[in-house]
Short mmCIF file of C-alpha atoms in Angstrom, two decimals:
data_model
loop_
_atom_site.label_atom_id
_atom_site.label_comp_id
_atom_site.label_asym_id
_atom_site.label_seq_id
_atom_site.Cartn_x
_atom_site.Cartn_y
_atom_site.Cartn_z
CA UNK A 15 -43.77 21.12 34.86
CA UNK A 16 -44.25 18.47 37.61
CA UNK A 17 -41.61 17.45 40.13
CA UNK A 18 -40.86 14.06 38.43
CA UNK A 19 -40.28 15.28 35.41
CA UNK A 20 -38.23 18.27 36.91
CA UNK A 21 -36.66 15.48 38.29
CA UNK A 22 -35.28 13.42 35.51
CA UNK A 23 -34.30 16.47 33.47
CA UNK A 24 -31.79 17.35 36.81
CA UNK A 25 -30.62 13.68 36.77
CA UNK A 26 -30.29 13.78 32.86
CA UNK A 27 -28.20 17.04 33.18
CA UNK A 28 -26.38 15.68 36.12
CA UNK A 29 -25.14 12.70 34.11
CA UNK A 30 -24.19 14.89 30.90
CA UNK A 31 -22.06 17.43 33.46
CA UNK A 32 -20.52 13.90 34.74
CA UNK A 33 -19.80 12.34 31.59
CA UNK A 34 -17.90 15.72 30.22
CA UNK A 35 -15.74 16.27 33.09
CA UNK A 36 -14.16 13.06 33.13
CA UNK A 37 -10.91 11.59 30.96
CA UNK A 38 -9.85 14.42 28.53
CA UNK A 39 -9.20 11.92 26.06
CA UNK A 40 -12.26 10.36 26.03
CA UNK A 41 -14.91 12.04 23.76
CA UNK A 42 -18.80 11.68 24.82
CA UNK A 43 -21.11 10.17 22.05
CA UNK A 44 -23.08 12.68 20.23
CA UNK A 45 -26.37 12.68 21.82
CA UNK A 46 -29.72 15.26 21.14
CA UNK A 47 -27.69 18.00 23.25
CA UNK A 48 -24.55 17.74 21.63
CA UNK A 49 -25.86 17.70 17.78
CA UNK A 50 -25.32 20.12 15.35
CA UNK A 51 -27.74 23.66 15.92
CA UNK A 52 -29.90 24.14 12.81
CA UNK A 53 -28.91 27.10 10.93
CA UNK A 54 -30.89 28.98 8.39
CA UNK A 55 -29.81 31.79 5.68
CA UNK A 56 -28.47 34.27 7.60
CA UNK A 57 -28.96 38.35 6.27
CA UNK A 58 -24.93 39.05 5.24
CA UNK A 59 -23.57 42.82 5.19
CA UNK A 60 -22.01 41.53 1.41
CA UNK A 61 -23.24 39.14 -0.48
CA UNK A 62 -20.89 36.09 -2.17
CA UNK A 63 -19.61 36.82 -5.81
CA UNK A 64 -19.08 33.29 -7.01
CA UNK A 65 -17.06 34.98 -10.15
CA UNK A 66 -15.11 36.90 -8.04
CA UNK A 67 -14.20 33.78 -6.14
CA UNK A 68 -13.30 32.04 -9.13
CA UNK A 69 -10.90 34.99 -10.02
CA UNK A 70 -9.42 34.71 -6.01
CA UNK A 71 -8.96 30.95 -6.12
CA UNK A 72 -7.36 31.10 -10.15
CA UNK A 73 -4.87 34.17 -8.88
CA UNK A 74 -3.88 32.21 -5.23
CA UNK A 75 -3.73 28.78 -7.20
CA UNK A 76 -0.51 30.62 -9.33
CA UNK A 77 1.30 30.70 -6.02
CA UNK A 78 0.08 27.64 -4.15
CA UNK A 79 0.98 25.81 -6.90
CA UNK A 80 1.56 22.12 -5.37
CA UNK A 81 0.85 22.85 -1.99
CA UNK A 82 -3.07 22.54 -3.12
CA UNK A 83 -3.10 18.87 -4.00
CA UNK A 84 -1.77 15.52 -2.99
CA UNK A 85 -0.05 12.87 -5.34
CA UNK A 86 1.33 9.78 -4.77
CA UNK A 87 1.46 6.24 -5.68
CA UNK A 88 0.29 3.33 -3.66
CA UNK A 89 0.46 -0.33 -4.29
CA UNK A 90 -2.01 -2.16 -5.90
CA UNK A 91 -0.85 -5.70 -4.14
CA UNK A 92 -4.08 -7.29 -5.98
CA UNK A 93 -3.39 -5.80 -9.34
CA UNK A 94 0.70 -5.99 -8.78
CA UNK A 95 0.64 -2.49 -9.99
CA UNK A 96 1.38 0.72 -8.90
CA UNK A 97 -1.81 3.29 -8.56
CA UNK A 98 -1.79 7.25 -8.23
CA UNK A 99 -3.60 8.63 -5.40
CA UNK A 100 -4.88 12.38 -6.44
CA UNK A 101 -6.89 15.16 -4.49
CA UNK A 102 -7.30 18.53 -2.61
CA UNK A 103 -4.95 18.96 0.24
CA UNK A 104 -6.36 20.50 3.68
CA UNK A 105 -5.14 24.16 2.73
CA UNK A 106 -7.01 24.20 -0.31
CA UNK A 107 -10.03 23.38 1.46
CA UNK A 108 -9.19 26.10 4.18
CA UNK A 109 -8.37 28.60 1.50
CA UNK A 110 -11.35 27.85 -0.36
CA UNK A 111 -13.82 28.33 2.84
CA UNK A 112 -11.66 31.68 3.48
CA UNK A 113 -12.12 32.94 0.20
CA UNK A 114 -15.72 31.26 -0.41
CA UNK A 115 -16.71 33.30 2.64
CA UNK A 116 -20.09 33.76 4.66
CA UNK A 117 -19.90 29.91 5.40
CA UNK A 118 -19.06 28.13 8.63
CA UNK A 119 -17.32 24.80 9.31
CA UNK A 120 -17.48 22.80 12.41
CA UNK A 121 -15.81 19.67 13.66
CA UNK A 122 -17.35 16.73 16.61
CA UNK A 123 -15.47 13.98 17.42
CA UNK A 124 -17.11 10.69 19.26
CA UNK A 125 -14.33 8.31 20.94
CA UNK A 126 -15.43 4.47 19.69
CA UNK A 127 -12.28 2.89 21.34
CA UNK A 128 -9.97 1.90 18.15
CA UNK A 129 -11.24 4.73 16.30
CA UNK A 130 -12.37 8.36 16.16
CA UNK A 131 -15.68 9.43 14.28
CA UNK A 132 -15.31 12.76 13.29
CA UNK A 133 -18.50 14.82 11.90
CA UNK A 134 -17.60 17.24 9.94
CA UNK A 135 -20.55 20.10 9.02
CA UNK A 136 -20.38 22.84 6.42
CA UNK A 137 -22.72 25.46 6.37
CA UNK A 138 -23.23 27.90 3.40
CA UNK A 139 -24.59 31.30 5.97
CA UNK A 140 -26.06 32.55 2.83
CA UNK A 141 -27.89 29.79 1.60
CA UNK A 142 -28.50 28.23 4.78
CA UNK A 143 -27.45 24.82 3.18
CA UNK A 144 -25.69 22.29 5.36
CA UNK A 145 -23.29 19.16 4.58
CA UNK A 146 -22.53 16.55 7.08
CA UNK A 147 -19.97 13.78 6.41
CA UNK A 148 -18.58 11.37 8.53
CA UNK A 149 -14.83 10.01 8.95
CA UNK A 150 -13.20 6.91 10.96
CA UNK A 151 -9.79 7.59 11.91
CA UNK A 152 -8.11 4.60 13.65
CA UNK A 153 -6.30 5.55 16.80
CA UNK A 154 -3.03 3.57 15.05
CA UNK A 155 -2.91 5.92 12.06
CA UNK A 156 0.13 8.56 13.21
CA UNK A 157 3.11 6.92 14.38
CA UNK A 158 4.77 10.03 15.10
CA UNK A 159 5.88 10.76 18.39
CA UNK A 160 8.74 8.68 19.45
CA UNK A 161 7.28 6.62 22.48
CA UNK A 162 4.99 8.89 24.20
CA UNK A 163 1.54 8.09 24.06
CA UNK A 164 -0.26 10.66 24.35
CA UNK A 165 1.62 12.69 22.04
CA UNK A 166 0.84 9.70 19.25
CA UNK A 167 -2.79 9.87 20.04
CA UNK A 168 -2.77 13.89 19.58
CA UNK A 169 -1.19 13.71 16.35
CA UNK A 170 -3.70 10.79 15.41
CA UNK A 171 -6.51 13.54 16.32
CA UNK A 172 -5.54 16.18 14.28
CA UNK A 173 -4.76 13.98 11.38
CA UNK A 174 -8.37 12.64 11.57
CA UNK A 175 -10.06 16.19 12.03
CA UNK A 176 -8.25 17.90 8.97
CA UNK A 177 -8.91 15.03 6.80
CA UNK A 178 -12.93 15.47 7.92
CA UNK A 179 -12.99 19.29 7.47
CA UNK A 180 -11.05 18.73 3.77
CA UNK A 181 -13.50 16.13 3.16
CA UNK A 182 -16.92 18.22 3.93
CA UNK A 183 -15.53 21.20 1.87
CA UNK A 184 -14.52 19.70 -1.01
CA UNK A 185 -17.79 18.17 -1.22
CA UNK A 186 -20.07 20.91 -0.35
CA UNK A 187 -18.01 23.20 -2.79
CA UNK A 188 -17.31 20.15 -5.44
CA UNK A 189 -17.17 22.62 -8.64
CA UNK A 190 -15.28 25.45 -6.81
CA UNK A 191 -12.75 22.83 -5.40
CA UNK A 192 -12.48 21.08 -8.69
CA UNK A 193 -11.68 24.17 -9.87
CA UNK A 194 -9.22 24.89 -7.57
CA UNK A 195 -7.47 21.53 -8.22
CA UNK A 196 -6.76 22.00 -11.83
CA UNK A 197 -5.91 25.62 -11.52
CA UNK A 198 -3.06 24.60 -8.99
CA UNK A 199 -2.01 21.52 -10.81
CA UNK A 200 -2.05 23.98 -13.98
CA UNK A 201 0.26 26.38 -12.76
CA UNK A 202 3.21 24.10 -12.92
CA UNK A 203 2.86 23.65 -16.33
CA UNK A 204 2.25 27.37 -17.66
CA UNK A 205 5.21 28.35 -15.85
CA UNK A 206 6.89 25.20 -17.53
CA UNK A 207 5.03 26.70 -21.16
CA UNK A 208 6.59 30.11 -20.84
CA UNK A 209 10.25 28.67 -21.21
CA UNK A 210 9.15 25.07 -22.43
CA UNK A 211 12.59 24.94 -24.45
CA UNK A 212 14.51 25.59 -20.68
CA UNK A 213 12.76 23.42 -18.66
CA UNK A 214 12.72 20.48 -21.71
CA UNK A 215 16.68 20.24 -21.66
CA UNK A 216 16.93 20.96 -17.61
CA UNK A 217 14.63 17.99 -16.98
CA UNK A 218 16.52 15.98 -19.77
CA UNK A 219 19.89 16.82 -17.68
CA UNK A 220 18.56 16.15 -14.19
CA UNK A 221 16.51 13.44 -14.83
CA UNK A 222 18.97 11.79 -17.26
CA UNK A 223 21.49 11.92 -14.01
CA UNK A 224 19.56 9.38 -12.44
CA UNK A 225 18.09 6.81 -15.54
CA UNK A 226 18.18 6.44 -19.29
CA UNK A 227 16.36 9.15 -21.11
CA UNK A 228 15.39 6.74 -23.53
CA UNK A 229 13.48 5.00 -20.19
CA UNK A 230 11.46 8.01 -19.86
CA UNK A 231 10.94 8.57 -24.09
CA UNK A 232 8.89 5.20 -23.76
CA UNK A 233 6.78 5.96 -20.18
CA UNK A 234 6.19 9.45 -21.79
CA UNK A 235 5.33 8.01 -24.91
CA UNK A 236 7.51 11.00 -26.71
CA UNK A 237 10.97 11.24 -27.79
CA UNK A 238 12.31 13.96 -25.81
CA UNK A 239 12.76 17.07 -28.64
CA UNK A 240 8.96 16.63 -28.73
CA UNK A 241 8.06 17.05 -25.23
CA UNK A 242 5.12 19.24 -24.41
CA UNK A 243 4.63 21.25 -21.52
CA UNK A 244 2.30 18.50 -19.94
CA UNK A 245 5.05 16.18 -20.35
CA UNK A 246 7.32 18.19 -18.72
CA UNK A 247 5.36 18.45 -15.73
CA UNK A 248 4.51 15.02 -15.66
CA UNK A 249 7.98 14.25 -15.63
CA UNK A 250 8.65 16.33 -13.01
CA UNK A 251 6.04 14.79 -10.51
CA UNK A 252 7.27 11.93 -10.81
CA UNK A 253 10.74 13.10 -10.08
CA UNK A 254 8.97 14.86 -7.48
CA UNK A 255 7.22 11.55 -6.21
CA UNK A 256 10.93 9.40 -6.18
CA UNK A 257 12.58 12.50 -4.11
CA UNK A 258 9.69 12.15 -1.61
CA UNK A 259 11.05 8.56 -1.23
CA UNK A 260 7.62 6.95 -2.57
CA UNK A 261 8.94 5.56 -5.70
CA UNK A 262 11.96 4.76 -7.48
CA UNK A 263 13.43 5.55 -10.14
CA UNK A 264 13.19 2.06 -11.39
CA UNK A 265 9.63 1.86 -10.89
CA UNK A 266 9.22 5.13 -12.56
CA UNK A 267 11.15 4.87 -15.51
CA UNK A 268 11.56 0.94 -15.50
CA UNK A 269 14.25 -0.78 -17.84
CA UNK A 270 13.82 -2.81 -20.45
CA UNK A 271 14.79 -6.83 -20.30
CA UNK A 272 18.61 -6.49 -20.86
CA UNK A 273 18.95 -2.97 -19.69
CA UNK A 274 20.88 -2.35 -16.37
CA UNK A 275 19.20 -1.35 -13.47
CA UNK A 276 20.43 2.44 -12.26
CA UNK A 277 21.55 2.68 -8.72
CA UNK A 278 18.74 4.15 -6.46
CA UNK A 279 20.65 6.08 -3.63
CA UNK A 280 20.85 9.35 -4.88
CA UNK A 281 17.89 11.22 -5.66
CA UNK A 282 17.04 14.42 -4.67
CA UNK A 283 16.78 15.09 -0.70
CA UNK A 284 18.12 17.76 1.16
CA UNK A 285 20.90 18.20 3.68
CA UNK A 286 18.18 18.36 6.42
CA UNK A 287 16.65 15.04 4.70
CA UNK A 288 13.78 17.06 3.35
CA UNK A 289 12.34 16.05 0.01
CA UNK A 290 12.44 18.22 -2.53
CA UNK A 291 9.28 20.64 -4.12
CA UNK A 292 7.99 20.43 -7.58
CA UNK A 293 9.36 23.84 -8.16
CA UNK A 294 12.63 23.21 -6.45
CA UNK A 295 13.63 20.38 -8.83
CA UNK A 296 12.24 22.09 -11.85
CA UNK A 297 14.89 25.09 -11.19
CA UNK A 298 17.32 22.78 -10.48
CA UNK A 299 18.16 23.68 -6.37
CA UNK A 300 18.61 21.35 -3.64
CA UNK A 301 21.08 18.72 -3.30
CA UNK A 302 20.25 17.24 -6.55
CA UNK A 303 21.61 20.28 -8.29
CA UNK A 304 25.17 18.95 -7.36
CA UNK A 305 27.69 19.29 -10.60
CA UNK A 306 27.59 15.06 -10.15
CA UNK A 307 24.12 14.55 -8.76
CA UNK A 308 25.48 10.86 -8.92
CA UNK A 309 27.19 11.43 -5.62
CA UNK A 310 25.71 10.39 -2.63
CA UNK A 311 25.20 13.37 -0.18
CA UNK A 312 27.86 13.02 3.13
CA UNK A 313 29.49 10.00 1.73
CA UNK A 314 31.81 10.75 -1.14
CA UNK A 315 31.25 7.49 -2.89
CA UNK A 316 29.75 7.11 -6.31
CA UNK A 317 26.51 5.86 -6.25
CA UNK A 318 27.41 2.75 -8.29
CA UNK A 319 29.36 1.91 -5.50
CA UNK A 320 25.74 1.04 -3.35
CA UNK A 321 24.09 -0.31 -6.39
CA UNK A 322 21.07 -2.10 -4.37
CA UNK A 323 20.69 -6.23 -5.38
CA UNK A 324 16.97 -5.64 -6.84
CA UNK A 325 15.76 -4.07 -9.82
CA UNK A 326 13.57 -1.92 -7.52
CA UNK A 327 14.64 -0.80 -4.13
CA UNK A 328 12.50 -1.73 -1.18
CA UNK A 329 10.21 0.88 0.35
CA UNK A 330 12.00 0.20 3.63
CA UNK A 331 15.54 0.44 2.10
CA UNK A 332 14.48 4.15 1.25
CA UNK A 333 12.98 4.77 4.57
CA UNK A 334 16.13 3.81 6.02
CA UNK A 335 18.52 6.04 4.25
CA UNK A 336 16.31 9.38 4.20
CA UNK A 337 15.98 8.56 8.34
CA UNK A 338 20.00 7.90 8.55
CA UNK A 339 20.49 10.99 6.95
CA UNK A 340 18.10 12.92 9.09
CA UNK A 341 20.05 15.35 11.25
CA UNK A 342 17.63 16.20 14.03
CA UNK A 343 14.38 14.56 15.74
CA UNK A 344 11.97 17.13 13.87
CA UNK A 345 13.79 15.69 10.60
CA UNK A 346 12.46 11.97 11.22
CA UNK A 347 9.15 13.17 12.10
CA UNK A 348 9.24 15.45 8.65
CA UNK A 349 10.34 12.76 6.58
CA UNK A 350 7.64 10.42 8.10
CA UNK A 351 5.38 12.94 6.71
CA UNK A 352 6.58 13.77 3.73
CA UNK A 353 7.11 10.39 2.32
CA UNK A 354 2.77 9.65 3.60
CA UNK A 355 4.09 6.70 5.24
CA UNK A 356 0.66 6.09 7.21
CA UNK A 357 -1.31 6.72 3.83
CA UNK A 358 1.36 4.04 2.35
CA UNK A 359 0.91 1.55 4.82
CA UNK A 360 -2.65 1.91 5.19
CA UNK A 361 -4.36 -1.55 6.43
CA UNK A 362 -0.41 -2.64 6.46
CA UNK A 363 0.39 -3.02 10.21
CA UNK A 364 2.84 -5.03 9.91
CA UNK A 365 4.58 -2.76 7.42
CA UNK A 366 4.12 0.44 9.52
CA UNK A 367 5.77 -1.51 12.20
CA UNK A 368 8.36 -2.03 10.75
CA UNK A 369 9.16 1.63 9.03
CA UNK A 370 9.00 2.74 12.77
CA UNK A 371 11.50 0.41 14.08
CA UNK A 372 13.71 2.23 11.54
CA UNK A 373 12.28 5.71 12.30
CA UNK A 374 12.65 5.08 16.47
CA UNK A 375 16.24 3.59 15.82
CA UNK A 376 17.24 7.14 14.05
CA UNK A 377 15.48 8.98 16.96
CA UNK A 378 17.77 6.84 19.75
CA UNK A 379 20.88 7.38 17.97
CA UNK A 380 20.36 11.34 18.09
CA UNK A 381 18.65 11.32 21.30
CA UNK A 382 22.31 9.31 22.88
CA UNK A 383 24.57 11.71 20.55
CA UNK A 384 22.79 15.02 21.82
CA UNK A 385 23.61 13.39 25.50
#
């Protein structure tokens, strides 16, 4: 090796070292040093029984129930309809590389100013097979964090990195995640088939509470002493979806042209503002289990008494009573969550503006009554 070559390979290194040691929150570019090593099939002391990991992911799926996939609705502002959004969460894709086993996953990130590009690589240690996928996540995306910064931008990270490692496994492992998917979305409804006759006239009570069970007959396309299991459980995600603050009831179950519009202010949060679970609802706990579930929680008014002036209430009118009746900081920041406000408001800056306004107003008034 010659002395000018020596040279530039010292400068080279020199301005990598530089480049790494400077702002923490600036990510270098992925370059030939930084790329992902190649990795071939690797000898394993026990070798991957993709029936027995079938059997794992079908047994877990019993108990994981919800917790495996996402659901909610988003407007469709070209169609002027409401869509479903449907997939694998992040802890089914980390439960399915756990159980999967002998594979690796690895994250980069490159800083490109407004955004983050995150590549996300799955390797299969076995196989020696390798996925890389790419995902932008905007800098603006998490609006959690009050009015610090930095804190903003670290939630906007980790958002952005779980939704590239869920991405790269549920693609490398399509048919085992698939799998996955329907077992958990199944489990709800053989645990609803087991005591169909139970959870038929609990959902007809609880639900009726809120709207017109002849409202639901015609969205399930059933009367109600014919039911099946499936409808059952379909009933009960979208109960599921309104007590998450995403829908209404009036959107779910919408009247017909002379019926009255039901009252949307009481459906089914908790005393700490937390929405309800699938399973929670179905057994009937929470605060919606109330002997008059028409009674708005902490108020002891009838909800007909805050009948809202549209048929539908606004998505902001429902962000601003789960965040009044937040108790504590960590509340807002849950509901924020819960009710996938950034996934809601997605391209919508405006409209994620102004949900925070309301979200930093509730943070203020129990930052000055903690004083």
């Amino acid at each position: 090796m010659n002395d000018q070559t020596r040279e530039e390979r010292r400068s080279a290194l020199d301005e990598f070292a530089s480049a790494s040691l400077g702002d923490p929150s600036t990510y270098v570019p992925a370059t030939m040093a930084q790329s992902f090593e190649v990795i071939a099939a690797q000898p394993v002391a026990v070798h991957r029984d993709e029936g027995l990991v079938l059997n794992r992911l079908r047994t877990l799926a019993q108990a994981a129930g919800s917790d495996w996939y996402y659901r909610f609705p988003v407007k469709n502002r070209k169609e002027n309809r409401t869509d479903w959004i449907e997939g694998p969460s992040i802890k089914l894709a980390n439960d399915l590389s756990r159980l999967y086993g002998n594979c690796a996953v690895d994250c980069r990130a490159q800083d490109l100013g407004d955004f983050w590009l995150f590549h996300a690589r799955f390797v299969d240690l076995e196989s020696g097979y390798s996925l890389v996928r790419p995902f932008q996540q905007r800098k603006s995306a998490a609006k959690i964090g009050g009015t610090d910064d930095e804190r903003r931008l670290d939630i906007g990270f980790q958002i952005g990195a779980s939704k590239a490692i869920r991405n790269v496994v549920v693609n490398a492992l399509q048919t085992f995640a698939d799998f996955a998917f329907e077992e958990a979305k199944g489990a709800l409804i053989d645990r609803i088939g087991k005591d169909l006759e139970n959870y038929r006239q609990r959902t007809i009570q609880r639900v009726g509470a809120y709207v017109d069970i002849e409202r639901v007959e015609r969205v399930i396309g059933r009367p109600r002493a014919d039911w099946l299991a499936t409808d059952v459980a379909k009933i009960i995600a979208m109960a599921k979806a309104v007590s998450d603050g995403m829908a209404t009831w009036n959107e779910t179950f919408p009247p017909q042209d002379g019926e009255q519009a039901e009252d949307e202010t009481g459906e089914g949060t908790t005393s700490d503002g937390a929405a309800q679970t699938l399973d929670d609802f179905a057994e009937g706990s929470g605060a919606g289990s109330n002997s008059n579930p028409q009674e708005v929680a902490g108020t002891g008014s009838s909800a007909s008494d805050n009948a809202p002036s549209s048929l539908a209430e606004d998505i902001f009118e429902t962000v601003g009573r789960r965040m009044a009746a937040a108790p504590t900081e960590a509340a807002v920041h849950e509901i924020w969550e819960q009710m996938e406000l950034d996934a809601y408001f997605d391209g919508d800056k405006k409209g994620r503006d102004k949900a925070w306004k309301i979200a930093s107003k509730r943070l203020e008034e129990i930052r000055k009554a903690g004083q």
